[in-house]
Amino acid sequence: MVVSVIGLGLIGGSMALDLKEKGFAKKIIGVDRSASNAEDALALGIVDEISDLKNAVEQADLVIIAVPVNATLQLLPQVLDCIQKETAVTDVGSTKQVILNSVQAHPMRKYFVAAHPMSGTENSGPKAAIHNLFNNKVAIICDQENSLDWAVERVKKMYSVFNSRILYMDGAAHDEHVGYVSHLSHVISYALAVAVLDKEKSTSTIFDLAAGGFASTARLAKSSAEMWTPIFEQNAGNVLPILDIYINKLQQFKTHLQNKDFEKITEFIQEANKIRRVLNKE
Ligand code: NAP
């Protein structure tokens, strides 16, 4: 199978590495707006060749769009416009509803299978690409009833090659769920990093103290603005009410502390400890 990957960063690059290694793709064609990322992807063996978008789509049995979600909005209709044969098109974007809406009326809509692999790191670019990034992780396929059966099967096969577990939901449910588990975590991490950086003008002090909880909670704050600002823009409708719930929890904690109500603080922490039941399932 010929697979074309548009966007040769962490996600597109990691997918390409596994698809080649596991024999799913006999050839990987790469497309990227950044000449240096394209060069790196070739040099690292992530792709076999670099091409322009039209040629990459025309040759492909499967096209993976792995660019920031604002760029996906521009590229997805262009990709669908170029389809000449039975080519399945999928994306990996962290938002789904706005992307699904954008191609609702496109004549080739059914060739598109909306998907989101729930795995990543805070690093970006082709040098961040790694093998087995999606192994044992969840991938969400959205609104598959609006896609052609063979196209859905091809995308499912790809995720089975990664050894990912596939969940199905509609775009609206996806955006709400990832708003809680992924987008809120990033807001919290960015806010924590900004609060500490504001306070501690001497970053060396932070560095000295940063090994434990701070480093793990602030890790996501290293994630790039190019990728995350468009995610917040597209999912503001979910993130705003979720933030209200979170701010309310912070306020509750603050009130207990102001009242020196340590019994309530203990209860709050014990309630939070129940997250072990969820996280220890992994
Ligand atoms: P990344 O490492 O920054 O890679 C994106 C690549 O796409 C970069 O090489 C970028 O080039 C290129 N690009 C940007 N706009 C383009 C355009 N218009 N045409 C062609 N190439 C373009 O980002 P990533 O982490 O792989 O994220 C890609 C997608 O995966 C996003 O939609 C994100 O929501 C989704 N996702 C990310 C994660 C995660 O943890 N990172 C997890 C799941 C899903 P430049 O360097 O020039 O910008």
XYZ file of C-alpha atoms and ligand atoms in Angstrom:
330
model
C 0.000 0.000 0.000
C 1.224 3.541 -0.736
C 0.695 5.864 2.235
C 1.069 9.630 1.963
C 1.653 11.561 5.175
C 0.977 15.295 5.175
C 2.744 16.892 8.148
C 5.965 15.082 9.083
C 6.042 15.937 12.784
C 5.661 13.892 15.944
C 2.397 12.176 14.983
C 2.780 11.869 11.203
C 6.428 10.833 11.583
C 5.698 8.243 14.281
C 2.896 6.727 12.189
C 5.139 6.554 9.115
C 7.910 4.803 11.067
C 5.582 2.028 12.266
C 3.680 1.642 8.982
C 6.938 1.042 7.134
C 8.506 -1.172 9.786
C 5.440 -3.399 10.152
C 5.015 -3.780 6.386
C 1.642 -2.008 6.107
C 3.129 0.541 3.693
C 5.427 -0.435 0.851
C 6.108 3.230 0.149
C 5.646 6.362 2.271
C 5.366 9.714 0.520
C 5.816 12.788 2.698
C 4.437 16.323 2.294
C 5.396 19.215 4.552
C 5.392 22.972 4.215
C 8.732 23.094 6.030
C 11.661 22.217 3.743
C 13.902 21.456 6.711
C 11.330 19.109 8.302
C 10.966 17.356 4.930
C 14.757 16.989 4.660
C 14.978 15.652 8.213
C 12.160 13.164 7.574
C 13.986 11.831 4.503
C 17.333 11.667 6.301
C 15.771 9.846 9.275
C 14.159 7.263 6.980
C 10.654 8.334 8.010
C 9.592 8.770 4.376
C 10.806 7.316 1.084
C 10.219 10.474 -0.928
C 8.948 14.039 -0.626
C 6.291 15.290 -2.974
C 3.737 18.017 -3.549
C 0.218 17.520 -2.212
C -1.490 16.692 -5.533
C 0.974 13.991 -6.564
C 1.068 12.557 -3.023
C -2.728 12.180 -2.938
C -2.996 10.808 -6.476
C -0.488 8.031 -5.752
C -1.826 7.076 -2.315
C -4.102 4.291 -1.097
C -4.207 6.057 2.262
C -3.567 9.721 3.071
C -2.846 10.741 6.674
C -3.256 14.448 7.474
C -1.109 15.173 10.540
C -0.843 18.965 10.698
C -2.190 21.407 13.346
C -6.002 21.467 13.311
C -6.274 24.936 11.728
C -4.116 23.700 8.821
C -6.284 20.543 8.593
C -9.282 22.785 7.870
C -7.461 24.180 4.829
C -5.823 20.968 3.628
C -8.623 18.414 4.017
C -10.856 19.838 1.223
C -7.784 20.225 -1.021
C -6.866 16.577 -0.411
C -10.424 15.408 -1.136
C -10.382 17.497 -4.351
C -7.323 15.539 -5.583
C -8.706 12.009 -5.107
C -8.549 9.968 -8.350
C -9.098 6.380 -7.143
C -10.029 4.375 -4.004
C -7.970 6.511 -1.630
C -8.946 6.672 2.031
C -8.189 9.936 3.814
C -7.821 10.212 7.564
C -6.710 12.889 10.000
C -5.247 12.753 13.501
C -6.541 16.073 14.821
C -7.247 16.635 18.511
C -10.597 18.242 17.635
C -13.254 16.664 15.481
C -16.548 18.561 15.159
C -15.239 21.669 13.365
C -13.231 19.474 10.989
C -16.233 17.209 10.280
C -18.455 20.251 9.667
C -15.923 21.737 7.255
C -16.307 18.872 4.746
C -19.934 17.937 5.416
C -21.011 19.047 1.926
C -17.853 18.001 0.064
C -18.654 15.571 -2.801
C -15.828 13.248 -1.661
C -16.742 13.435 2.065
C -17.267 9.665 2.276
C -13.593 9.010 1.499
C -12.679 10.760 4.779
C -12.476 8.866 8.075
C -12.120 11.244 11.040
C -9.815 9.869 13.708
C -7.741 10.846 16.734
C -4.936 8.700 18.161
C -4.873 9.434 21.897
C -1.139 9.343 22.353
C 1.638 11.853 22.057
C 4.429 13.701 23.762
C 5.223 17.372 24.374
C 7.805 17.329 21.546
C 7.269 18.247 17.919
C 8.845 17.890 14.491
C 10.233 14.819 12.683
C 13.118 14.417 15.146
C 10.508 13.784 17.864
C 8.985 10.855 15.907
C 9.311 7.510 17.687
C 8.402 3.862 17.093
C 5.443 2.315 18.946
C 3.942 5.654 20.037
C 0.420 4.244 19.582
C 1.065 0.757 20.964
C -1.601 -0.173 23.524
C -3.197 3.293 23.313
C -6.712 4.314 22.296
C -7.627 5.682 18.869
C -11.046 7.287 18.369
C -12.881 7.035 15.041
C -15.730 9.552 14.679
C -18.956 9.503 12.657
C -17.831 6.406 10.745
C -21.344 5.926 9.340
C -20.630 8.936 7.097
C -17.562 7.257 5.579
C -17.300 4.454 3.009
C -16.981 1.003 4.593
C -13.715 0.115 2.829
C -12.204 3.452 3.903
C -13.138 2.809 7.546
C -11.712 -0.735 7.270
C -8.415 0.609 5.888
C -8.060 3.078 8.770
C -9.042 0.390 11.317
C -6.399 -1.903 9.816
C -3.807 0.852 10.229
C -4.642 1.244 13.933
C -4.579 -2.518 14.407
C -1.034 -2.473 12.968
C -0.182 0.061 15.706
C -1.857 -2.244 18.271
C -4.217 0.582 19.253
C -7.648 -0.017 20.779
C -10.346 1.653 18.665
C -13.310 3.501 20.194
C -16.186 4.914 18.162
C -18.089 8.087 18.960
C -19.602 11.080 17.265
C -17.604 14.254 16.822
C -19.489 16.179 19.515
C -18.949 13.460 22.152
C -15.268 13.224 21.178
C -14.730 16.966 21.657
C -16.434 16.948 25.047
C -14.496 13.918 26.347
C -11.092 15.088 25.150
C -11.962 18.538 26.519
C -11.872 16.934 29.978
C -9.007 14.484 29.692
C -6.629 16.303 27.382
C -7.477 19.958 26.748
C -8.144 20.831 30.423
C -4.843 19.155 31.448
C -2.994 21.378 29.004
C -4.701 24.564 30.284
C -3.784 23.611 33.862
C -0.200 22.906 32.888
C 0.171 26.186 30.945
C -1.374 28.149 33.842
C 0.901 26.453 36.383
C 4.009 27.175 34.301
C 3.022 30.835 33.772
C 2.147 31.321 37.461
C 5.471 29.904 38.634
C 7.512 31.697 35.961
C 5.795 34.999 36.902
C 6.611 34.527 40.553
C 10.071 33.040 40.286
C 11.988 35.457 38.118
C 15.072 33.387 38.827
C 14.386 30.319 36.710
C 17.456 28.610 38.148
C 15.616 28.324 41.478
C 12.717 26.613 39.705
C 15.166 24.389 37.919
C 16.768 23.339 41.208
C 13.398 22.479 42.771
C 11.658 21.166 39.679
C 12.422 17.456 39.839
C 9.247 16.114 41.493
C 5.579 17.016 41.143
C 6.221 20.322 39.421
C 8.089 18.759 36.514
C 5.421 16.129 35.876
C 2.510 18.604 36.207
C 4.201 21.279 34.067
C 5.472 18.828 31.407
C 2.552 19.524 29.073
C 3.366 23.262 29.199
C 6.236 22.488 26.822
C 3.654 21.682 24.096
C 3.760 24.151 21.213
C 1.425 27.123 20.719
C 1.272 26.380 16.962
C -0.517 23.139 17.761
C -2.516 24.103 20.858
C -3.940 27.581 20.132
C -6.031 26.235 17.193
C -7.241 23.336 19.388
C -8.538 25.776 22.023
C -10.052 27.928 19.257
C -11.933 24.969 17.755
C -13.015 23.441 21.084
C -13.771 26.620 23.071
C -17.432 25.607 23.334
C -16.444 22.590 25.466
C -13.334 23.938 27.173
C -15.106 27.019 28.612
C -17.745 25.156 30.693
C -15.132 22.543 31.708
C -12.889 25.376 32.928
C -15.808 26.724 35.001
C -16.102 23.340 36.724
C -12.357 23.249 37.360
C -12.214 26.839 38.662
C -15.084 25.966 40.997
C -13.034 23.060 42.401
C -10.037 25.360 42.928
C -12.335 27.832 44.672
C -13.670 25.083 46.959
C -10.117 24.127 47.922
C -9.213 27.774 48.563
C -12.286 28.290 50.754
C -11.458 25.205 52.859
C -7.932 26.522 53.333
C -9.096 30.041 54.209
C -11.496 28.500 56.777
C -8.697 26.281 58.118
C -11.103 23.422 57.491
C -8.536 20.641 57.209
C -11.167 17.961 57.513
C -12.661 19.234 54.234
C -9.185 19.401 52.670
C -8.610 15.759 53.683
C -11.957 14.777 52.161
C -11.071 16.681 48.955
C -7.753 14.842 48.637
C -9.330 11.465 49.428
C -11.947 12.080 46.753
C -9.139 12.941 44.315
C -7.234 9.760 45.289
C -10.057 7.729 43.698
C -8.409 8.578 40.369
C -6.075 5.656 41.148
C -8.910 3.305 40.178
C -8.954 4.835 36.696
C -5.225 5.347 36.175
C -4.141 1.985 37.559
C -6.224 0.266 34.860
C -3.556 1.271 32.290
P 4.164 18.720 14.834
O 5.161 17.786 15.440
O 4.325 20.192 15.044
O 4.100 18.414 13.272
C 3.268 19.096 12.390
C 3.983 19.171 11.046
O 3.063 19.686 10.079
C 5.193 20.119 11.060
O 6.242 19.567 10.284
C 4.616 21.365 10.396
O 5.591 22.196 9.778
C 3.710 20.738 9.360
N 2.693 21.651 8.841
C 2.037 22.644 9.478
N 1.165 23.251 8.648
C 1.277 22.608 7.454
C 0.670 22.772 6.192
N -0.270 23.711 5.999
N 1.033 21.944 5.173
C 1.975 20.977 5.359
N 2.600 20.786 6.543
C 2.257 21.586 7.567
O 2.682 18.388 15.340
P 2.108 16.991 15.892
O 2.301 16.924 17.367
O 2.582 15.884 15.038
O 0.541 17.252 15.684
C -0.071 17.031 14.434
C -1.553 16.756 14.648
O -1.675 15.661 15.567
C -2.367 17.913 15.233
O -3.572 18.016 14.533
C -2.638 17.460 16.673
O -3.893 17.969 17.108
C -2.658 15.955 16.542
N -2.275 15.217 17.754
C -1.182 15.584 18.470
C -0.825 14.861 19.611
C 0.387 15.250 20.415
O 0.517 14.840 21.579
N 1.313 16.013 19.870
C -1.570 13.732 19.992
C -2.666 13.341 19.207
C -3.015 14.096 18.085
P 6.152 23.502 10.575
O 7.188 22.977 11.515
O 6.683 24.377 9.488
O 4.995 24.130 11.301
